[in-house]
C-alpha positions as a printed NumPy array, in Angstrom:
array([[-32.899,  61.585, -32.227],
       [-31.874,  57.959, -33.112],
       [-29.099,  55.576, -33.18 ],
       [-27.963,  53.174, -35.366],
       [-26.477,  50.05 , -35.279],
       [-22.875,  49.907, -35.999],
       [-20.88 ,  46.835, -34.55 ],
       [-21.204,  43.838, -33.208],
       [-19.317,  42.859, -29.662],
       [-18.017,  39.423, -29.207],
       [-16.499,  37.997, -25.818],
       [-13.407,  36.187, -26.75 ],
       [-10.773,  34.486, -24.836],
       [ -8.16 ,  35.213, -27.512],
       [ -9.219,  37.953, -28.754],
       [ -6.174,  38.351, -31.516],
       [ -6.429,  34.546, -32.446],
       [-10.457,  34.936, -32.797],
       [ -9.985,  38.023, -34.648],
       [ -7.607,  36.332, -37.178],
       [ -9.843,  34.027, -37.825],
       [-13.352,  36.239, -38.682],
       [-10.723,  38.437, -40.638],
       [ -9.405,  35.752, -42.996],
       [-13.697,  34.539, -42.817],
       [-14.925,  37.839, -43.98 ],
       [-12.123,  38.914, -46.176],
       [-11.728,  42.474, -43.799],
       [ -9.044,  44.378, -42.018],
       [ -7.414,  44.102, -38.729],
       [ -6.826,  46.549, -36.211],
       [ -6.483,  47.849, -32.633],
       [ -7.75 ,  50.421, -29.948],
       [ -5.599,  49.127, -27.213],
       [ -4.619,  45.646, -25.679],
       [ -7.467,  43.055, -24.959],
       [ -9.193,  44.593, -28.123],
       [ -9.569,  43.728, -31.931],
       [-11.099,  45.38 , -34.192],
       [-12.442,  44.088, -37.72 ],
       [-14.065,  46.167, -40.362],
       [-13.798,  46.029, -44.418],
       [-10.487,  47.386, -46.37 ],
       [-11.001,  50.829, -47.018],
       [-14.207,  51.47 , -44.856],
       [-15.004,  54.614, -42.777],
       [-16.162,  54.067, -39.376],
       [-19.133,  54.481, -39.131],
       [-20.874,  53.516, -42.504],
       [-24.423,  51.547, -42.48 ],
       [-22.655,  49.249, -45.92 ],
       [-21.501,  47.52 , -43.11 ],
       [-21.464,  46.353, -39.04 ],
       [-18.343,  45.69 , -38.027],
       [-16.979,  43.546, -35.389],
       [-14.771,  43.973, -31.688],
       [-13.785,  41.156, -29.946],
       [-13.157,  41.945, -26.563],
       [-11.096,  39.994, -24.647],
       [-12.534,  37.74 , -21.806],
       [-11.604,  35.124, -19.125],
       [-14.873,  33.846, -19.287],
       [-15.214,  30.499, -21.527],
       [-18.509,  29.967, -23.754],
       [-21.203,  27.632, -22.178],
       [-24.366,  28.264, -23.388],
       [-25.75 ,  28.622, -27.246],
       [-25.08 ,  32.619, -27.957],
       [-28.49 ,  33.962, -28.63 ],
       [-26.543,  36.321, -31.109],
       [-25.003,  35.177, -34.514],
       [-24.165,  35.706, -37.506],
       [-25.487,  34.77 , -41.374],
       [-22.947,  34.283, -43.528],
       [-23.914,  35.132, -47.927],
       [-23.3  ,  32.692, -50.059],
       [-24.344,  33.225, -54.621],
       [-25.33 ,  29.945, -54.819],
       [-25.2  ,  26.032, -53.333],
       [-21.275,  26.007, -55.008],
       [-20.183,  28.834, -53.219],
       [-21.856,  27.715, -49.613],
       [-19.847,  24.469, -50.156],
       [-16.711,  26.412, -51.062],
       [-17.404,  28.796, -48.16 ],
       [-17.796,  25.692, -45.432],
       [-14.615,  24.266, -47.267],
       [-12.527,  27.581, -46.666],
       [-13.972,  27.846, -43.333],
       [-13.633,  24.495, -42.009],
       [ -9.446,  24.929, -43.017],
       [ -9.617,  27.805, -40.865],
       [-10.856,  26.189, -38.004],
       [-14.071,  26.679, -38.247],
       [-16.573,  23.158, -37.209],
       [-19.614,  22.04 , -38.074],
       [-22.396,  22.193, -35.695],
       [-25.267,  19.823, -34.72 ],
       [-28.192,  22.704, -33.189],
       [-31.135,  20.053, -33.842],
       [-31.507,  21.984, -36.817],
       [-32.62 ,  19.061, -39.103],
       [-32.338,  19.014, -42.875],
       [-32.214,  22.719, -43.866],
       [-30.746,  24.105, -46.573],
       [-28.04 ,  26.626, -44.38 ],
       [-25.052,  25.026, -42.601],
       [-24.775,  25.847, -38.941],
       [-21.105,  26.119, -37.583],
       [-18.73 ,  27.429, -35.365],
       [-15.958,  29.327, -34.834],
       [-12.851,  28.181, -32.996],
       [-14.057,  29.437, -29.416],
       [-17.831,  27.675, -30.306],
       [-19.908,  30.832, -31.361],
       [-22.005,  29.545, -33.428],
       [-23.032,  31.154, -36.758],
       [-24.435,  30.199, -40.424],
       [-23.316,  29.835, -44.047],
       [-26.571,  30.303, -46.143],
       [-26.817,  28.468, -49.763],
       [-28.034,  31.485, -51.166],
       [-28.091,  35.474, -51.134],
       [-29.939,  37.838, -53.498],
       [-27.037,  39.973, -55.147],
       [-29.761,  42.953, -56.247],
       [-29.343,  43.813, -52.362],
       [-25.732,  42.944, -51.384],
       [-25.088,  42.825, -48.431],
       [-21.679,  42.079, -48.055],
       [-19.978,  39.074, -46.492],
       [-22.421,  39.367, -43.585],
       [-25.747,  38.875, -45.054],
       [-27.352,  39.111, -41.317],
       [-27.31 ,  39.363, -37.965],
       [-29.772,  37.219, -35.855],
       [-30.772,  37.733, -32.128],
       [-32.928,  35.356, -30.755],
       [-36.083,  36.092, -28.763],
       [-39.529,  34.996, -27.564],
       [-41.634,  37.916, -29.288],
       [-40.657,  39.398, -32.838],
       [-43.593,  41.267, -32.834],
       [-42.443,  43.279, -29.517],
       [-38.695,  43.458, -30.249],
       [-39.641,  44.968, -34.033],
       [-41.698,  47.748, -31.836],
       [-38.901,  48.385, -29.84 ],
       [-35.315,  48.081, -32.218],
       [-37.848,  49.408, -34.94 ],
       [-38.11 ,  52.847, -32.445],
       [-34.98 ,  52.569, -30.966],
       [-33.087,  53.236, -34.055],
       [-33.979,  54.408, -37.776],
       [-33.402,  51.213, -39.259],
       [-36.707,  50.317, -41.232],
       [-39.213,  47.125, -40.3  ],
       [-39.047,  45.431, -43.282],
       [-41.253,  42.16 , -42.042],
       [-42.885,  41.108, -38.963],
       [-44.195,  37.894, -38.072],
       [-45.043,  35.63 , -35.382],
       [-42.064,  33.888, -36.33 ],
       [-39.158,  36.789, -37.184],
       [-38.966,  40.485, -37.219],
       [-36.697,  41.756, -40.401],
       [-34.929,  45.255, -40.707],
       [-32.381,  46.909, -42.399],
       [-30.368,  50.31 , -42.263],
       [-32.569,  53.188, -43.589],
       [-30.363,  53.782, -46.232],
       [-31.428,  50.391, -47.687],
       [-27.518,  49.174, -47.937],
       [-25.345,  46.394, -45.105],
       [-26.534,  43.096, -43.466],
       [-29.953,  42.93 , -42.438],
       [-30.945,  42.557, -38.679],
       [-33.294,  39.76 , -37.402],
       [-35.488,  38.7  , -34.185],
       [-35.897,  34.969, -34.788],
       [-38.365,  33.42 , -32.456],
       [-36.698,  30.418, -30.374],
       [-37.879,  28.566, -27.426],
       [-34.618,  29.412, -25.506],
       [-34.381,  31.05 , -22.503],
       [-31.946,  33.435, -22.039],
       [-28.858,  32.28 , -19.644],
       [-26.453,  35.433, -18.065],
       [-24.755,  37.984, -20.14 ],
       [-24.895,  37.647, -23.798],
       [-21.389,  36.613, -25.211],
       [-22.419,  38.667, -28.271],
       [-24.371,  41.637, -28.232],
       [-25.059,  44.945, -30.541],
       [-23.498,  47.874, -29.967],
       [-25.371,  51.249, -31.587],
       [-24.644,  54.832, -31.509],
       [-26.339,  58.399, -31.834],
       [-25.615,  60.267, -34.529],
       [-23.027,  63.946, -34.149],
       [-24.424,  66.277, -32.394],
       [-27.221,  64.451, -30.068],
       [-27.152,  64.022, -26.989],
       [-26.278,  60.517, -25.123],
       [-27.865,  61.641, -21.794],
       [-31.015,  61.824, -23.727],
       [-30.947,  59.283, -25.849],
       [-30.553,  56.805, -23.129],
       [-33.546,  58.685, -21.488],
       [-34.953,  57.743, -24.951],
       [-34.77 ,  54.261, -24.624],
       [-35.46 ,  53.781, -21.097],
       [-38.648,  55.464, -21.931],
       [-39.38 ,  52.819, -25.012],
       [-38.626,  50.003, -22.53 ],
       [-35.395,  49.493, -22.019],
       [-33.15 ,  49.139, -18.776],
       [-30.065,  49.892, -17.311],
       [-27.233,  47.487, -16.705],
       [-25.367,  47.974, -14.077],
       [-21.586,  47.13 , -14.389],
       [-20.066,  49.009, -11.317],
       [-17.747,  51.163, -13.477],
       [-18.156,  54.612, -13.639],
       [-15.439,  55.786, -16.034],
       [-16.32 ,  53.894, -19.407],
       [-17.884,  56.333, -22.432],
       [-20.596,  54.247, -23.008],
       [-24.11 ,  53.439, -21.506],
       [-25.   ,  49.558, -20.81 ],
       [-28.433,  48.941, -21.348],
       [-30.938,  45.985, -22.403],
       [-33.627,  45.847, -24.673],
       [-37.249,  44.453, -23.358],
       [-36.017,  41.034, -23.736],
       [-32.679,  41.221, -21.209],
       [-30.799,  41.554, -24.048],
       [-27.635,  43.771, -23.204],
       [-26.615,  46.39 , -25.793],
       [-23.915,  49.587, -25.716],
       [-25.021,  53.025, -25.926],
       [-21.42 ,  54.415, -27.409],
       [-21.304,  57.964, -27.751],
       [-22.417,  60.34 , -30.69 ],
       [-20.467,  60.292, -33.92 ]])
């Protein structure tokens, strides 16, 4: 048994507006399970597909406060198209974003409800990964969170450090995931948070068992009638267990 990664979920207060924007951002299509709900995912693509993670926002009365410890890495070809990409952005309403970041060579901004995310000035095209060239989670131990996602699903561990844990789907293809070491602490329920799913034919009961047994723990949300299982990595990090397919 294993699961894979295969969305990201996003709090948003207008979930529609939001959505507009990260559609028109990463060139992809809109769409919609039901009301409160957007859905974003390439033109053409079949759900689910490790080429790429796709997005839901999920609409939420709750404004942003606090730094998301989730984000995303935007690909750029070259220091031309990162400054055409920040152009394009910025006209959507995208701002720039002072993190104490210093001089680096990526430009930090954010989206128009503040979740913060990068444009990087460069991207290798012999491993394309799309328009989202990763997605970042922060943490205090890369080493333990590599054991851990690196079990949890069948992405592979492509790097681990003191200072960031690397992996990517095991079919080589789609954005790479990342456990970047930051001296945050983490503040109430993560705005943004990954979403991963068994594959056809397992079951959900036990691969929730799964995880609990590799160290992670339940979340308790007081509703009993949703499909999915709430749970959070070693870290506190929440994640859905959606089922099989």
């Amino acid at each position: 048994m294993a699961t894979r990664l295969v969305q990201i979920n996003m709090k948003a207060y207008d979930d529609a507006g939001l959505g507009a924007f990260w559609a028109e951002a990463l060139g992809w299509a809109v769409s919609s399970e039901g009301p409160g709900v957007t859905n974003l995912e390439p033109e053409g693509f079949v759900y689910p597909d490790p080429v790429a993670v796709c997005i839901d926002l999920v609409v939420s009365p709750e404004l942003k406060t606090v730094k998301n410890r989730v984000h995303l890495d935007l690909a750029a070809t070259s220091r031309e198209h990162q400054a055409e990409l920040v152009a394009r952005l910025t006209g959507l309403g995208a701002t720039p974003v002072d993190l104490g970041q210093g001089d680096v060579p990526w430009k930090v901004m954010a989206d128009p409800e503040g979740n913060e995310f990068c444009v990087l000035d460069w991207h290798d095209p012999s491993s394309d990964t799309g328009p989202v060239s990763t997605v970042v989670v922060d943490c205090a131990d890369p080493r333990a969170m590599a054991r851990f996602w690196g079990a949890a699903m069948d992405w592979t561990v492509l790097r681990v450090s003191d200072h960031n844990a690397v992996l990517r789907s095991a079919a080589g293809v789609g954005p790479y995931l990342q456990f970047l070491r930051t001296p945050d602490v983490k503040a109430g329920w993560n705005r943004v948070h990954l979403d991963v799913r068994p594959y056809p034919g397992d079951d959900p009961g036990a691969e929730a068992a799964r995880l609990l047994a590799l160290g992670a723990t339940t979340v308790d949300l007081g509703e009993d009638d949703i499909p999915w299982t709430v749970l959070a990595d070693p870290e506190g990090n929440e994640s859905c267990l959606l089922t099989p397919g």
